[in-house]
Coordinates of C-alpha atoms in Angstrom, one line a residue:
X1 CA -128.4 -98.4 12.5
X2 CA -128.7 -98.3 16.3
X3 CA -126.5 -95.8 18.2
X4 CA -123.5 -97.2 20.2
X5 CA -122.7 -96.1 23.8
X6 CA -118.8 -96.0 23.1
X7 CA -117.5 -92.7 24.6
X8 CA -113.9 -92.7 25.4
X9 CA -111.6 -90.8 27.7
X10 CA -109.4 -90.5 24.9
X11 CA -111.6 -88.2 23.2
X12 CA -112.5 -86.2 26.3
X13 CA -110.1 -83.3 25.2
X14 CA -111.6 -83.2 21.8
X15 CA -115.2 -83.2 23.2
X16 CA -114.5 -80.1 25.3
X17 CA -113.1 -78.2 22.1
X18 CA -116.1 -79.6 20.3
X19 CA -118.5 -78.2 22.9
X20 CA -116.7 -74.7 22.8
X21 CA -116.8 -74.6 18.9
X22 CA -120.6 -75.5 19.0
X23 CA -121.2 -72.8 21.5
X24 CA -119.5 -70.3 19.5
X25 CA -121.1 -71.4 16.4
X26 CA -124.7 -71.4 17.9
X27 CA -124.2 -67.9 19.5
X28 CA -126.8 -66.8 17.3
X29 CA -128.7 -70.1 16.6
X30 CA -129.6 -72.4 19.3
X31 CA -129.5 -76.1 18.6
X32 CA -133.1 -76.1 20.1
X33 CA -134.6 -72.6 20.5
X34 CA -135.3 -71.9 24.1
X35 CA -132.9 -74.4 25.5
X36 CA -129.2 -74.2 26.5
X37 CA -127.2 -76.1 24.1
X38 CA -125.8 -78.5 26.6
X39 CA -129.5 -79.6 27.6
X40 CA -130.3 -79.6 23.7
X41 CA -127.4 -82.0 23.1
X42 CA -128.7 -84.5 25.7
X43 CA -132.2 -84.3 24.1
X44 CA -130.8 -84.8 20.5
X45 CA -128.5 -87.7 21.8
X46 CA -131.7 -89.7 22.3
X47 CA -132.9 -89.6 18.7
X48 CA -132.4 -93.2 17.6
X49 CA -131.9 -92.4 13.9
X50 CA -129.1 -90.0 13.3
X51 CA -130.3 -89.3 9.6
X52 CA -133.2 -87.4 11.1
X53 CA -130.7 -85.1 12.7
X54 CA -128.4 -84.9 9.9
X55 CA -131.1 -83.7 7.5
X56 CA -132.5 -80.9 9.6
X57 CA -129.8 -78.1 9.8
X58 CA -126.1 -77.5 9.9
X59 CA -125.6 -77.4 13.4
X60 CA -127.3 -80.5 14.1
X61 CA -125.2 -82.1 11.4
X62 CA -122.0 -80.8 13.1
X63 CA -123.4 -82.3 16.3
X64 CA -123.8 -85.8 14.9
X65 CA -120.2 -86.0 14.1
X66 CA -118.7 -84.6 17.3
X67 CA -116.6 -87.2 19.4
X68 CA -118.8 -86.7 22.6
X69 CA -122.1 -87.5 20.6
X70 CA -122.9 -91.3 20.8
X71 CA -121.5 -92.8 17.5
X72 CA -123.9 -94.4 15.1
X73 CA -122.6 -97.6 13.3
X74 CA -121.2 -97.5 9.8
X75 CA -119.5 -99.8 7.4
X76 CA -115.7 -100.3 7.1
X77 CA -114.0 -102.0 4.3
X78 CA -110.6 -103.0 2.9
X79 CA -110.5 -102.1 -0.7
X80 CA -108.4 -102.8 -3.7
X81 CA -108.1 -101.1 -6.9
X82 CA -110.4 -103.0 -9.7
X83 CA -107.6 -102.4 -12.4
X84 CA -104.8 -103.4 -10.1
X85 CA -101.4 -102.7 -11.4
X86 CA -99.6 -103.2 -8.2
X87 CA -100.4 -104.9 -4.8
X88 CA -102.1 -102.0 -2.8
X89 CA -105.1 -101.8 -0.6
X90 CA -107.1 -98.7 0.9
X91 CA -109.1 -98.5 4.0
X92 CA -112.5 -96.8 3.8
X93 CA -115.5 -95.9 5.8
X94 CA -119.1 -95.8 4.4
X95 CA -121.2 -93.1 6.2
X96 CA -124.8 -94.2 6.1
X97 CA -126.4 -90.8 6.7
X98 CA -124.7 -89.1 3.9
X99 CA -124.2 -92.2 1.6
X100 CA -120.6 -91.3 1.0
X101 CA -117.1 -93.1 1.2
X102 CA -114.3 -91.7 2.9
X103 CA -110.6 -93.1 3.1
X104 CA -109.2 -93.8 6.7
X105 CA -105.9 -92.0 7.4
X106 CA -103.0 -94.2 6.0
X107 CA -101.4 -96.7 8.4
X108 CA -97.9 -95.9 9.6
X109 CA -95.0 -96.1 7.3
X110 CA -92.5 -97.4 9.8
X111 CA -92.3 -100.1 8.9
X112 CA -93.7 -100.2 5.7
X113 CA -97.0 -101.9 5.2
X114 CA -96.5 -104.6 2.3
X115 CA -99.3 -106.8 1.7
X116 CA -99.3 -109.2 -1.2
X117 CA -102.8 -109.7 -2.9
X118 CA -101.9 -111.7 -5.9
X119 CA -99.0 -114.3 -6.7
X120 CA -98.3 -116.4 -10.1
X121 CA -99.0 -119.6 -8.0
X122 CA -102.5 -118.4 -6.8
X123 CA -103.7 -116.8 -10.1
X124 CA -107.5 -117.5 -9.5
X125 CA -107.7 -116.0 -6.0
X126 CA -106.5 -113.3 -3.6
X127 CA -104.1 -114.0 -0.9
X128 CA -106.2 -113.1 2.3
X129 CA -105.7 -110.2 4.5
X130 CA -107.3 -111.3 7.7
X131 CA -109.1 -108.4 9.9
X132 CA -111.4 -108.4 12.8
X133 CA -113.4 -105.8 14.6
X134 CA -113.6 -105.8 18.6
X135 CA -114.5 -103.1 21.2
X136 CA -115.1 -100.6 18.5
X137 CA -111.6 -101.1 16.8
X138 CA -110.5 -102.3 13.2
X139 CA -107.6 -104.9 13.6
X140 CA -105.5 -106.1 10.6
X141 CA -104.2 -109.3 12.0
X142 CA -102.3 -111.4 9.1
X143 CA -101.4 -111.0 5.6
X144 CA -98.5 -112.1 3.1
X145 CA -95.7 -110.3 1.9
X146 CA -94.2 -110.4 -1.8
X147 CA -91.8 -113.1 -0.6
X148 CA -94.7 -115.3 0.6
X149 CA -93.9 -114.5 4.3
X150 CA -96.0 -113.3 7.2
X151 CA -96.6 -109.6 6.5
X152 CA -97.4 -108.5 10.2
X153 CA -95.4 -109.3 13.3
X154 CA -97.8 -107.5 15.3
X155 CA -101.6 -106.6 14.8
X156 CA -102.2 -103.0 13.3
X157 CA -105.2 -101.2 15.1
X158 CA -107.3 -98.4 14.0
X159 CA -109.5 -96.4 16.5
X160 CA -112.5 -94.6 14.6
X161 CA -113.0 -92.0 17.4
X162 CA -109.3 -90.9 17.7
X163 CA -108.4 -91.4 14.0
X164 CA -105.3 -93.2 15.2
X165 CA -103.5 -96.2 14.0
X166 CA -101.6 -98.2 16.7
X167 CA -99.7 -101.4 17.0
X168 CA -100.8 -104.3 19.2
X169 CA -98.2 -106.7 20.9
X170 CA -95.8 -108.9 18.9
X171 CA -97.0 -112.5 18.0
X172 CA -94.9 -115.1 19.3
X173 CA -94.9 -116.5 15.8
X174 CA -96.1 -114.2 13.1
X175 CA -98.4 -116.3 10.8
X176 CA -100.8 -116.2 7.8
X177 CA -103.6 -118.4 6.5
X178 CA -104.8 -118.9 10.1
X179 CA -108.0 -118.8 12.0
X180 CA -108.9 -115.5 13.5
X181 CA -111.9 -114.2 15.5
X182 CA -112.9 -112.4 18.6
X183 CA -115.0 -112.8 21.6
X184 CA -115.8 -110.6 24.7
X185 CA -113.3 -108.0 23.9
X186 CA -110.5 -110.5 23.2
X187 CA -108.7 -111.4 20.0
X188 CA -107.9 -115.0 19.1
X189 CA -105.5 -116.5 16.4
X190 CA -105.3 -120.2 15.8
X191 CA -103.2 -122.6 13.5
X192 CA -101.8 -121.1 10.3
X193 CA -98.3 -121.1 8.9
X194 CA -95.2 -118.9 9.5
X195 CA -92.3 -118.4 7.1
X196 CA -93.0 -122.2 6.3
X197 CA -95.3 -125.0 7.5
X198 CA -94.5 -126.1 11.0
X199 CA -96.7 -128.5 12.8
X200 CA -96.1 -126.8 16.1
X201 CA -97.4 -123.3 14.8
X202 CA -100.2 -125.0 13.0
X203 CA -101.6 -126.5 16.5
X204 CA -101.0 -123.2 18.4
X205 CA -103.7 -121.1 19.8
X206 CA -103.2 -117.7 21.1
X207 CA -105.3 -114.9 22.8
X208 CA -104.8 -111.1 23.2
X209 CA -106.9 -109.5 25.8
X210 CA -107.6 -105.8 24.8
X211 CA -109.2 -105.2 28.2
X212 CA -105.9 -105.7 30.0
X213 CA -104.8 -102.3 28.5
X214 CA -107.5 -100.6 26.3
X215 CA -105.9 -97.9 24.0
X216 CA -109.3 -96.1 23.9
X217 CA -109.6 -95.9 27.9
X218 CA -106.3 -94.4 28.4
X219 CA -106.2 -90.6 27.7
X220 CA -102.3 -90.6 27.9
X221 CA -101.8 -93.6 25.6
X222 CA -101.2 -91.7 22.2
X223 CA -99.0 -89.0 23.9
X224 CA -96.8 -91.8 25.5
X225 CA -96.8 -93.6 22.0
X226 CA -95.6 -90.6 20.2
X227 CA -92.9 -90.0 22.8
X228 CA -91.7 -93.7 22.5
X229 CA -92.1 -93.8 18.8
X230 CA -92.9 -90.8 16.7
X231 CA -94.3 -93.0 13.7
X232 CA -96.5 -95.5 15.7
X233 CA -95.7 -98.4 18.1
X234 CA -96.7 -100.1 21.3
X235 CA -94.4 -100.0 24.3
X236 CA -96.7 -101.1 26.9
X237 CA -95.6 -104.4 28.8
X238 CA -99.2 -105.0 29.9
X239 CA -100.2 -106.2 26.5
X240 CA -99.3 -109.8 25.4
X241 CA -100.5 -112.8 23.6
X242 CA -101.4 -115.8 25.8
X243 CA -101.0 -119.5 24.7
X244 CA -104.2 -121.5 25.1
X245 CA -105.0 -125.2 24.6
X246 CA -103.9 -126.2 21.2
X247 CA -105.5 -128.1 18.3
X248 CA -105.1 -131.8 17.9
X249 CA -103.9 -131.4 14.4
X250 CA -102.8 -128.8 11.7
X251 CA -105.9 -129.3 9.5
X252 CA -107.0 -125.5 10.2
X253 CA -104.0 -124.1 8.3
X254 CA -105.3 -124.8 4.8
X255 CA -107.5 -121.6 4.6
X256 CA -107.9 -118.1 6.0
X257 CA -110.6 -118.9 8.6
X258 CA -113.2 -116.9 10.4
X259 CA -113.5 -118.0 14.2
X260 CA -116.9 -116.6 15.0
X261 CA -117.5 -115.6 18.5
X262 CA -120.9 -117.0 19.9
X263 CA -122.1 -117.3 23.3
X264 CA -118.7 -117.6 25.0
X265 CA -117.4 -120.0 22.2
X266 CA -115.5 -119.7 19.2
X267 CA -116.9 -121.7 16.0
X268 CA -114.7 -122.4 13.1
X269 CA -114.8 -124.6 10.0
X270 CA -111.6 -125.6 8.1
X271 CA -112.7 -125.4 4.4
X272 CA -115.1 -123.0 2.6
X273 CA -117.9 -123.9 0.2
X274 CA -119.4 -127.4 -0.3
X275 CA -116.2 -129.5 -0.1
X276 CA -115.7 -131.9 2.8
X277 CA -115.1 -130.2 5.8
X278 CA -114.4 -130.2 9.6
X279 CA -115.9 -128.0 12.2
X280 CA -114.7 -127.4 15.8
X281 CA -115.7 -125.2 18.7
X282 CA -113.4 -123.7 21.5
X283 CA -115.0 -123.2 24.8
X284 CA -113.5 -119.9 26.2
X285 CA -114.3 -120.5 29.8
X286 CA -113.0 -124.0 30.0
X287 CA -110.3 -123.7 27.5
X288 CA -111.2 -126.8 25.8
X289 CA -112.3 -128.0 22.2
X290 CA -115.2 -130.0 21.0
X291 CA -116.6 -131.2 17.8
X292 CA -119.1 -128.9 16.0
X293 CA -122.7 -130.1 15.9
X294 CA -123.7 -131.9 12.7
X295 CA -126.3 -129.6 11.8
X296 CA -124.4 -126.5 12.3
X297 CA -121.4 -127.9 10.3
X298 CA -123.7 -129.0 7.3
X299 CA -125.3 -125.9 6.9
X300 CA -122.0 -123.7 7.2
X301 CA -121.8 -123.2 3.4
X302 CA -120.3 -119.7 3.1
X303 CA -119.4 -116.5 5.0
X304 CA -120.6 -116.4 8.5
X305 CA -120.9 -113.8 11.2
X306 CA -122.6 -113.5 14.8
X307 CA -124.9 -110.4 15.8
X308 CA -123.5 -109.3 19.4
X309 CA -122.2 -112.8 19.7
X310 CA -125.7 -114.2 20.1
X311 CA -127.2 -115.2 16.8
X312 CA -125.0 -116.7 14.0
X313 CA -125.8 -115.7 10.4
X314 CA -124.4 -117.5 7.4
X315 CA -125.0 -117.2 3.5
X316 CA -125.4 -120.3 1.4
X317 CA -123.3 -118.8 -1.4
X318 CA -124.6 -121.4 -4.1
X319 CA -128.2 -121.0 -3.1
X320 CA -128.2 -117.3 -2.6
X321 CA -129.8 -117.8 0.8
X322 CA -129.3 -115.9 4.3
X323 CA -129.8 -118.1 7.3
X324 CA -129.6 -118.2 11.0
X325 CA -128.6 -121.0 13.4
X326 CA -131.2 -122.4 15.8
X327 CA -129.3 -124.1 18.5
X328 CA -132.2 -125.9 20.0
X329 CA -132.9 -127.8 16.7
X330 CA -129.3 -127.8 15.5
X331 CA -130.5 -126.5 12.1
X332 CA -130.4 -123.3 10.1
X333 CA -133.5 -121.2 9.4
X334 CA -133.8 -119.3 6.2
X335 CA -134.4 -115.7 6.4
X336 CA -134.3 -114.6 2.5
X337 CA -133.3 -115.6 -0.7
X338 CA -131.8 -113.2 -3.1
X339 CA -129.7 -113.4 -6.3
X340 CA -127.3 -110.8 -5.0
X341 CA -126.1 -113.2 -2.3
X342 CA -124.8 -115.6 -4.9
X343 CA -121.0 -116.0 -4.5
X344 CA -120.8 -114.0 -1.1
X345 CA -117.4 -113.7 0.0
X346 CA -117.5 -111.9 3.4
X347 CA -119.8 -110.7 5.9
X348 CA -120.4 -108.8 9.3
X349 CA -123.3 -108.4 11.5
X350 CA -124.2 -105.5 14.1
X351 CA -127.0 -103.1 15.2
X352 CA -129.8 -105.4 13.5
X353 CA -128.0 -105.4 10.1
X354 CA -126.0 -108.0 8.3
X355 CA -123.6 -106.8 5.7
X356 CA -122.5 -109.3 2.9
X357 CA -119.7 -108.6 0.1
X358 CA -121.1 -109.9 -2.9
X359 CA -119.4 -112.0 -5.7
X360 CA -116.5 -110.0 -7.2
X361 CA -116.5 -107.5 -4.3
X362 CA -118.4 -104.9 -6.3
X363 CA -121.2 -104.1 -3.6
X364 CA -122.1 -104.7 -0.2
X365 CA -125.6 -106.0 0.4
X366 CA -127.0 -104.7 3.6
X367 CA -129.9 -106.9 5.2
X368 CA -132.0 -105.5 7.9
X369 CA -132.8 -108.9 9.9
X370 CA -134.9 -107.2 12.5
X371 CA -137.5 -105.8 10.0
X372 CA -140.7 -107.5 9.1
X373 CA -140.3 -108.8 6.5
X374 CA -136.3 -108.5 6.4
X375 CA -135.4 -105.8 3.9
X376 CA -132.3 -105.5 1.8
X377 CA -130.3 -102.5 0.1
X378 CA -127.0 -102.5 -1.8
X379 CA -124.2 -100.1 -1.0
X380 CA -122.2 -99.4 -4.0
X381 CA -118.5 -99.8 -3.9
X382 CA -116.4 -96.7 -4.5
X383 CA -115.8 -96.5 -8.2
X384 CA -112.5 -98.2 -9.3
X385 CA -112.4 -100.2 -6.2
X386 CA -113.5 -103.7 -5.0
X387 CA -114.4 -104.9 -1.4
X388 CA -111.9 -107.3 0.2
X389 CA -113.6 -107.4 3.7
X390 CA -116.2 -105.6 5.6
X391 CA -116.7 -104.7 9.2
X392 CA -119.5 -102.8 11.1
X393 CA -118.1 -100.3 13.7
X394 CA -118.8 -96.7 15.2
X395 CA -118.6 -93.9 12.7
X396 CA -115.4 -91.8 12.5
X397 CA -115.6 -88.5 14.4
X398 CA -114.9 -85.3 12.4
X399 CA -112.8 -83.5 14.9
X400 CA -111.9 -80.6 12.5
X401 CA -115.6 -80.0 11.7
X402 CA -116.7 -79.7 15.3

């Protein structure tokens, strides 16, 4: 996948340490013979495919994972045990250049993270855990506890470059089964239910602007956090949820809904599959709502994602087809059909790739949509696990190996 240009101040200290270790390690072996290592690093950072560097030598392999090296994209997933005895989930990262899965550090234990996946009243389905990715972070927004209550009072944020979990600002009303999405560095939640159904909550829309205080761009943030709360927490008053123009009714609290960020808008449909549904679009600039165009709504028949907020892709889960939206003609253009797309559950798009969780969560179908013709590969799920959700984010740095 394409390199990302995300380089953070938070990782500055680790980058210096990494460079020093690289210099020590390469005292007798230069990264590129005849060039100083700092110049060689600049040259190697221009290589578009990190797999090329990874396969050459150990020193180049170390360089690829250092915090200061431009991070390539990789897959992040929420996993559950296939033979589930209790409600439990894991967070994992699939590294494309080594084709291996690795678990993320566990979330903070204070307060304990209790997420309910199954309940006797919902035998045929998982209770949703709603997560989004924005500005290079993985964010867990909503879930359900064993008492059928909202599991999170504030978002849980993971930064791949620092390996840190942090908390976002408290929601005015913790909720679940809502519409959740991102656009231009902001997180949105709309509708949903709290401890019980309430029409006011079901019509509420809120926004959290990560740019107002970005945890990755503040080198003192994590140190301050540790002083305020050794386990994890946010004490910054600059972070808050802002209320926006509300919905006209509570019809978008029926499902866990993906709000797709697209061209300064948020697009959402209130029911999945082929059932009768409604679609609405929120205009971010004007803070107004409008009906979704008929052609867009009719073709919205499965999981949906937007590539860099410019092109919307969807999978027709019954017809095994990946399509993209043509705004000019208000229609969907088919990209490919494949039986592995049948029953698709979740998807993500970035760096020219569309990742689709297949039926049952036993694999992730990766489609290269910029190739001619589009190509497809399958990433196998870790043995003993099923995928609950998928995201595409910068790879995790390996600070201890630099």
